[in-house]
Every structure is written in structure tokens, then in C-alpha cells.
Short mmCIF file of C-alpha atoms in Angstrom, two decimals:
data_model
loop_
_atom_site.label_atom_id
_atom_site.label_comp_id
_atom_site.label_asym_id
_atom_site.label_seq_id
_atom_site.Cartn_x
_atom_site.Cartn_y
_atom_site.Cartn_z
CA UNK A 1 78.69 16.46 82.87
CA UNK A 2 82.14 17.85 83.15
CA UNK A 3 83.35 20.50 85.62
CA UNK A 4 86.68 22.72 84.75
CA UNK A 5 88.66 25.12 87.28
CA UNK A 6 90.53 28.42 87.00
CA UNK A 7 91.74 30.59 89.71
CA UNK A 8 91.77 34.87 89.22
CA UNK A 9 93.33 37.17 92.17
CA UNK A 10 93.83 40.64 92.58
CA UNK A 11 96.43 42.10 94.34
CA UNK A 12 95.78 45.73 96.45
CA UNK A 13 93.81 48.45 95.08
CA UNK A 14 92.46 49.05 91.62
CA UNK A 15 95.29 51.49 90.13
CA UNK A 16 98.58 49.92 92.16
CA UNK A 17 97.39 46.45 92.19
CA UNK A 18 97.82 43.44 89.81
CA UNK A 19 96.20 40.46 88.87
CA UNK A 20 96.63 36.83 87.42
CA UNK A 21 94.27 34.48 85.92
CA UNK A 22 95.40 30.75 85.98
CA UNK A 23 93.20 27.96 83.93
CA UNK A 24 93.88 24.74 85.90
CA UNK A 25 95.53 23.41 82.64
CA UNK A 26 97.08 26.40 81.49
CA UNK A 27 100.00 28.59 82.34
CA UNK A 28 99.58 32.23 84.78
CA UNK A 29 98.12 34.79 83.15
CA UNK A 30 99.11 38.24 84.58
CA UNK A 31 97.41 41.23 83.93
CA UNK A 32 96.70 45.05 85.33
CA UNK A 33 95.02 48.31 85.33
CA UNK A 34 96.62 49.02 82.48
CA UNK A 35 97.11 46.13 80.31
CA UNK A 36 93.32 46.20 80.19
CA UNK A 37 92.46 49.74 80.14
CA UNK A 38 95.59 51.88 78.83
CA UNK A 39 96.95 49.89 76.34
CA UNK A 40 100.03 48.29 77.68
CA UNK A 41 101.35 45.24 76.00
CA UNK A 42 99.67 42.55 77.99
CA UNK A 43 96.83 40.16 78.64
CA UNK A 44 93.39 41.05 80.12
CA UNK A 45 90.22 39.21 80.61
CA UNK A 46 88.88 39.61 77.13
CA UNK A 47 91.90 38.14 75.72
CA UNK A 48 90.61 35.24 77.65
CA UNK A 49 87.20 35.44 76.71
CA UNK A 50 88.02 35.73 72.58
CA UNK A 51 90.29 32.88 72.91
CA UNK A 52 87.76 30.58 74.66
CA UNK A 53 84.67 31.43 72.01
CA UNK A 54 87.59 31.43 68.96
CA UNK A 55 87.93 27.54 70.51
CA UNK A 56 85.01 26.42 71.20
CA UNK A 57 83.66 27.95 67.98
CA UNK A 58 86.30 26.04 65.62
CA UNK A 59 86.36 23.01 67.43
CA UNK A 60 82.30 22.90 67.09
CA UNK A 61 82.77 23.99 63.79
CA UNK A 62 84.61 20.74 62.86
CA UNK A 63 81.76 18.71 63.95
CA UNK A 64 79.12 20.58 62.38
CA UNK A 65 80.73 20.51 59.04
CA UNK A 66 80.97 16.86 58.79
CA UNK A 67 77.17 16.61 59.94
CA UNK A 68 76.46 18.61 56.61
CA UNK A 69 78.83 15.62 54.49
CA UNK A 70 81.89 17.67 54.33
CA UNK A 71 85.32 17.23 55.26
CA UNK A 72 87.05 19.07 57.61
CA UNK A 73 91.14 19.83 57.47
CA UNK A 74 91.96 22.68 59.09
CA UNK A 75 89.79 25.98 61.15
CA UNK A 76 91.63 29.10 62.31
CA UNK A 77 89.08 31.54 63.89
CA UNK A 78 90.43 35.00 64.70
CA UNK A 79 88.69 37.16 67.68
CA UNK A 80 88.43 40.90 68.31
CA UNK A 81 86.55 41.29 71.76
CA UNK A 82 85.30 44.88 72.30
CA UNK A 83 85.48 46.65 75.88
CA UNK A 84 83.19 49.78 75.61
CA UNK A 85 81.95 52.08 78.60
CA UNK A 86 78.46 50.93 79.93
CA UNK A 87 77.46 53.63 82.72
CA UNK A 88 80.32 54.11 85.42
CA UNK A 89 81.28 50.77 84.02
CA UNK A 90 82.03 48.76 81.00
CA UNK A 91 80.72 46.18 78.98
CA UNK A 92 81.83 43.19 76.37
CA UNK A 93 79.73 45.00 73.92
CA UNK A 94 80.68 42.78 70.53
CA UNK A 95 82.99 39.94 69.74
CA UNK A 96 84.20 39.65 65.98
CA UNK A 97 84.98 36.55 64.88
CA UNK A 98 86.60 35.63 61.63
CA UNK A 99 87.48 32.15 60.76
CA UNK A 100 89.24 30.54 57.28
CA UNK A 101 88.64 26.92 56.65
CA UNK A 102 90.16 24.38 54.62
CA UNK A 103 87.26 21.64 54.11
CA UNK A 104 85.88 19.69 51.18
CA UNK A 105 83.17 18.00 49.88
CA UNK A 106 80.81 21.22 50.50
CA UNK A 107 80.09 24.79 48.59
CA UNK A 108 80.07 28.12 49.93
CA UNK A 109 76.54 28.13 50.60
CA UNK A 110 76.29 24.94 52.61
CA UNK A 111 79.56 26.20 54.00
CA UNK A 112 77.88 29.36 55.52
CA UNK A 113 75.12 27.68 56.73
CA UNK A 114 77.07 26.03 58.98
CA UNK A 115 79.30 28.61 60.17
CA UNK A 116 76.32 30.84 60.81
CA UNK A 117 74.50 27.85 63.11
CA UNK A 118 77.66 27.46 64.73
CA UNK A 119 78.34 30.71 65.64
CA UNK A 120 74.98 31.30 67.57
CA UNK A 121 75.01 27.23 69.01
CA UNK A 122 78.16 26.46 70.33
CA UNK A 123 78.61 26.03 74.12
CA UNK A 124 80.61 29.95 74.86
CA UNK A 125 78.38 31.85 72.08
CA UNK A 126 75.09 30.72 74.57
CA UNK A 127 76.43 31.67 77.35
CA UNK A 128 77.67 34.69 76.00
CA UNK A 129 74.26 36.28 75.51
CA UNK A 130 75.31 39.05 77.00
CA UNK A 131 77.58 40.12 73.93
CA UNK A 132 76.87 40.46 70.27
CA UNK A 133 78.84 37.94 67.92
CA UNK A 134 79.40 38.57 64.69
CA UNK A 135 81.48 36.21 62.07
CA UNK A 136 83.00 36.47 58.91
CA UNK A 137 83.77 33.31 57.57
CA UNK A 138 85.63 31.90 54.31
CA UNK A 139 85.90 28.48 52.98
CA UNK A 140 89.37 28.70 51.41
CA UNK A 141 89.75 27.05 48.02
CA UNK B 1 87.20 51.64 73.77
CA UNK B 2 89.53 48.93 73.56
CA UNK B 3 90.37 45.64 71.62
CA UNK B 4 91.55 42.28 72.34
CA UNK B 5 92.93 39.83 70.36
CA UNK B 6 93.22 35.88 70.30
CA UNK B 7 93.10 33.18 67.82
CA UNK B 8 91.51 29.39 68.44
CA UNK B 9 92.25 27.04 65.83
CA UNK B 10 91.04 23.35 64.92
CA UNK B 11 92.97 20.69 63.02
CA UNK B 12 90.95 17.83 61.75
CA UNK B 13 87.68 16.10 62.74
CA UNK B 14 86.07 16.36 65.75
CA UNK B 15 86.74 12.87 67.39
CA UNK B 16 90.43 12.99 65.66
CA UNK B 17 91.42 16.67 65.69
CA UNK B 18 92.60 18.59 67.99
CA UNK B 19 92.65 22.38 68.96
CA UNK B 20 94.58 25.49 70.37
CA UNK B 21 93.63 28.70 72.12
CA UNK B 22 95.79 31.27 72.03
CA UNK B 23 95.36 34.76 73.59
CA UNK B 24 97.61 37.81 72.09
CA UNK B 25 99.32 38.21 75.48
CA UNK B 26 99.29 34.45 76.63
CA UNK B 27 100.77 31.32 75.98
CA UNK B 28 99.08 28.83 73.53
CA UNK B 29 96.91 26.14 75.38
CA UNK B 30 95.97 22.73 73.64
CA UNK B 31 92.95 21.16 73.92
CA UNK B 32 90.85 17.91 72.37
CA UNK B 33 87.57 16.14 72.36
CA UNK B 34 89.51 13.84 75.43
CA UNK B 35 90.41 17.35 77.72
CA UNK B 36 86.73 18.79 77.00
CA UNK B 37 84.31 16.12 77.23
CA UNK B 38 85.95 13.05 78.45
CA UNK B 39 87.81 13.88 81.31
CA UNK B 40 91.43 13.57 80.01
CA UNK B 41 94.29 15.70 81.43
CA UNK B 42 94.74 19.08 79.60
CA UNK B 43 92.76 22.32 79.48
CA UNK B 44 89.54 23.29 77.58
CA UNK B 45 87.31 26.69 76.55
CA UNK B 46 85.68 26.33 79.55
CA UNK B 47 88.60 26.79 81.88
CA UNK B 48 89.00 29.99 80.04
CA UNK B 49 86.11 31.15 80.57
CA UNK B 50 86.17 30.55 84.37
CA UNK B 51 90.09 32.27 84.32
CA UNK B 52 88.41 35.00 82.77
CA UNK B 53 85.49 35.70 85.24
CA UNK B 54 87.66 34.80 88.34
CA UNK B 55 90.37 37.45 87.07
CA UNK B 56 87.84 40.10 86.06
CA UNK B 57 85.22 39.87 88.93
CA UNK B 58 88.40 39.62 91.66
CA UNK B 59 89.55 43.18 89.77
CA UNK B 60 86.17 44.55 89.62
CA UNK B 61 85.47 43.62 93.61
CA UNK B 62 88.98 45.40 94.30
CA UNK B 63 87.55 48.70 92.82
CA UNK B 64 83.87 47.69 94.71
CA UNK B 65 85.51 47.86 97.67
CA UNK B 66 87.46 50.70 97.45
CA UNK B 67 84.36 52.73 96.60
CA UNK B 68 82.94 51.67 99.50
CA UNK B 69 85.18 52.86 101.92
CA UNK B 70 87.19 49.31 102.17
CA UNK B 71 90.87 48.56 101.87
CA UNK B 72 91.64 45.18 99.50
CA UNK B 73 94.69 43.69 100.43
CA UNK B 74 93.84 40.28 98.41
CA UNK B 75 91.27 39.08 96.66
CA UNK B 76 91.74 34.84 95.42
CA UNK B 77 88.57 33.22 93.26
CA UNK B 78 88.35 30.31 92.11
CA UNK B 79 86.06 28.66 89.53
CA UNK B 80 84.34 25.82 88.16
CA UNK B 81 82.65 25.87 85.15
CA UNK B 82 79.82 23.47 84.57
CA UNK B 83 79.32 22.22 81.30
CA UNK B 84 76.24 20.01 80.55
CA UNK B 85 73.93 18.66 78.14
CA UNK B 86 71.85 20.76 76.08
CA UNK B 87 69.46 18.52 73.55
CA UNK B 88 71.59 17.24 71.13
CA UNK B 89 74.48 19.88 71.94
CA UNK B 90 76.22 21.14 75.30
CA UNK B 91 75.98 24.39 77.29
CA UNK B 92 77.80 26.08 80.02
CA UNK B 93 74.86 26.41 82.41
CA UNK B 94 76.19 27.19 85.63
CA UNK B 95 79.59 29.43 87.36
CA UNK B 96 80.82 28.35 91.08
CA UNK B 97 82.76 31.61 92.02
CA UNK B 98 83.99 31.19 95.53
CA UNK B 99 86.00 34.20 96.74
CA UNK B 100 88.25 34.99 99.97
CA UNK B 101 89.12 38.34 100.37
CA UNK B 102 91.54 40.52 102.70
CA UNK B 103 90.47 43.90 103.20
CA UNK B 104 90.28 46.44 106.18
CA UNK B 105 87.68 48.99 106.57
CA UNK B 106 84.47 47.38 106.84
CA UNK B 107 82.33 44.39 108.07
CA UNK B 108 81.07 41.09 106.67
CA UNK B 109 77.19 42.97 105.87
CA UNK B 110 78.92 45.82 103.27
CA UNK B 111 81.58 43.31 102.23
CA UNK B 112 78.75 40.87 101.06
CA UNK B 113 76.66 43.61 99.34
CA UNK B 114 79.63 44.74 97.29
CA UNK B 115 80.18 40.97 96.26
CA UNK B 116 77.14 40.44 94.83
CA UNK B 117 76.92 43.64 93.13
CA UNK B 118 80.30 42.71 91.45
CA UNK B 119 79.14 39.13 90.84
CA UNK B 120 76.21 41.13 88.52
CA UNK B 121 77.94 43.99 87.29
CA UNK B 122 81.73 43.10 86.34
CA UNK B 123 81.95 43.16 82.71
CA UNK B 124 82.39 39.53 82.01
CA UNK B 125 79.99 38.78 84.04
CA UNK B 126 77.29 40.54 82.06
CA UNK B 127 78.65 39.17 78.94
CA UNK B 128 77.62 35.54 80.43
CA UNK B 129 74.34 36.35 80.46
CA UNK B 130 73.15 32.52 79.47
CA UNK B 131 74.75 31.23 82.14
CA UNK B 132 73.72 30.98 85.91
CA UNK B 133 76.57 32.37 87.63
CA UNK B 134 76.41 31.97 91.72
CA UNK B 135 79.14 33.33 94.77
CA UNK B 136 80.29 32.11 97.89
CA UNK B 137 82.04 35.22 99.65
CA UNK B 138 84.22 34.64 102.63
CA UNK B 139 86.01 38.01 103.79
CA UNK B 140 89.20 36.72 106.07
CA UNK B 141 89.82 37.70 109.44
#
């Protein structure tokens, strides 16, 4: 239905090299060895990754709420995406979302009902299968 | 072992809103029902997602190929993301990687082994599990 484009490179080895990651709509992203790995100020693939599901997850948030009669104003979703050692590897082991809404028309209850749904429906969380989600979400009063 | 940070927000309805992505490290990037779903001009989750994978699988084959006895000069992947319908919602069901790579050290037959084993194993990669991700590997004269 719709196709979207990014480009990643990597520069030379592992340790001396450097990489970029450039959505076709977006500015270059650079990042390194240790921007991901060591803690230097910097972006990284999981930055990338939390940002996309924090998205997807508000914008499909939106249109779930007003399927359950509420009113959506405003949706700011937080993400914390985990890089743990898997084997010789690694591994996106969890992603923690937390999002605060501004809606009305709807209780807490209802509310979390929907958040829930949305967090294991919208288009990133499936195809990140691979990684646990969890959300904590609050309907601001 | 480490954690990254990014915030997506969502302003509105879904048909009138519009959203942001924003990772720690990384500019903000804009997006809207029009630059997801209906071809407009502008950027989307999606395109994340594929900047993401390209960046971390290009990294990952640099490291691939240096345990196999290769030199990587450069490594450039691009992306498309394939979003589709999914009953009443959408889902990301398929990743075009298609690589070109400069390395020394090695022929076409190791050079495609290590390619697919990165296409598997990089950690993004195995947190998109629920989608069907596919490579086309070209190592440059």
C-alpha cells in the first residue's frame, strides 16, 4: 500500500569506523561504536527504533480513542529501548513506553483499554515481535 | 546494558492531527495521516524503522566481515519499508535491504554467507521479528 525509504552506511571497520542513518524525509543521522555501545552523547539505532514505535503508537492511539467515543487533544509517548547482550551479540530485549494524554469524553478504565490494545496492534509493535513492550499510560485530568 | 531515549507525540485526531518523532540524539521529524498513508511529501514511522535496520545491519555486516577475515571499506543499504493492509488495521509486512559493499579479503561465496547471517542476527533485525525482512547483496569490484 505504501512503500518508505531510508539509507544506513558504515564506514571502515567496526571500532574506527562510523555510520549514518538517513530516513528519506528526515535529516542524517550519524552514529558510532561508541555512541551505541560506550555511552557517548549521540544517536544509535535504537534511538531510531523508540522514536518510530513512540509514533506510530500515539498517532494510532488518536484513532483508537475516538473509536471508543472519546476525544482526543494531545498524546506524548516517551520510549526507553533496551540493548542487552544476547550470546556474542545483542538484542532489543524490551521497549518501555510511557505515554500522558489529554482526551475527554472517556474514564480511566475505557482509557486503558485502549492504550493496552494499542500498544500490542499498532503497525511497529507487530513487527516488533521480536522485543517485549511494555506501557505505562495516564489519562491526565 | 544500555538505554535509548526518544519521544513521539500526537496532537489532535487522527484525520486532523498531526505527529512528531523525535530521537534523544536526532532532530525532530513531522509526520501526518497525508506523509503515512496517503502518499504526501514528509517522513513517517516507517522510514524510521528502515533508517534503523539499514544503519544497524550495515554496522553489524562491518564487524561480520571483519571476523571473517575481510576488510570493509564501505558498506551503503538502502531500504524500503512496506506497509500494507492488515484486516481492519495496517502492518509492516515486508523489508527490501539492498546492500553494496567494498571490502578486500575475500570472494563473493563468504561475502554472501556473512550477509545473510547479518540480515538474521543484527539486533534490529531480530527485534522485527513480524516482519519478512529479505537482502540483495552486491559486493563491488
Amino acid at each position: 500500500m505504501s512503500i518508505s525509504q531510508a539509507v544506513g552506511t558504515w564506514e571502515g571497520t567496526l571500532k574506527a569506523g562510523r555510520g549514518t542513518m538517513k530516513p528519506e524525509n528526515g535529516s542524517e543521522i550519524p552514529f558510532s561504536l561508541a555512541t551505541r555501545f560506550e555511552g557517548k552523547k549521540g544517536s544509535n539505532p535504537e534511538e531510531l527504533i523508540g522514536a518510530a514505535l513512540a509514533g506510530c503508537f500515539s498517532m494510532a492511539l488518536s484513532l483508537g480513542l475516538e473509536k471508543a467515543g472519546m476525544t482526543p487533544q494531545s498524546i506524548q509517548t516517551s520510549s526507553k529501548v533496551h540493548l542487552d547482550k544476547d550470546g556474542e551479540g545483542f538484542k532489543i530485549s524490551r521497549i518501555a513506553l510511557s505515554t500522558e494524554v489529554r482526551a475527554t469524553g472517556g474514564d480511566q478504565a475505557k482509557f486503558s483499554t485502549v492504550a493496552e490494545d494499542t500498544k500490542r496492534n499498532c503497525p511497529v509493535s507487530k513487527a516488533l515481535k521480536g522485543a517485549e513492550i511494555v506501557l505505562d499510560a495516564k489519562l491526565l485530568a
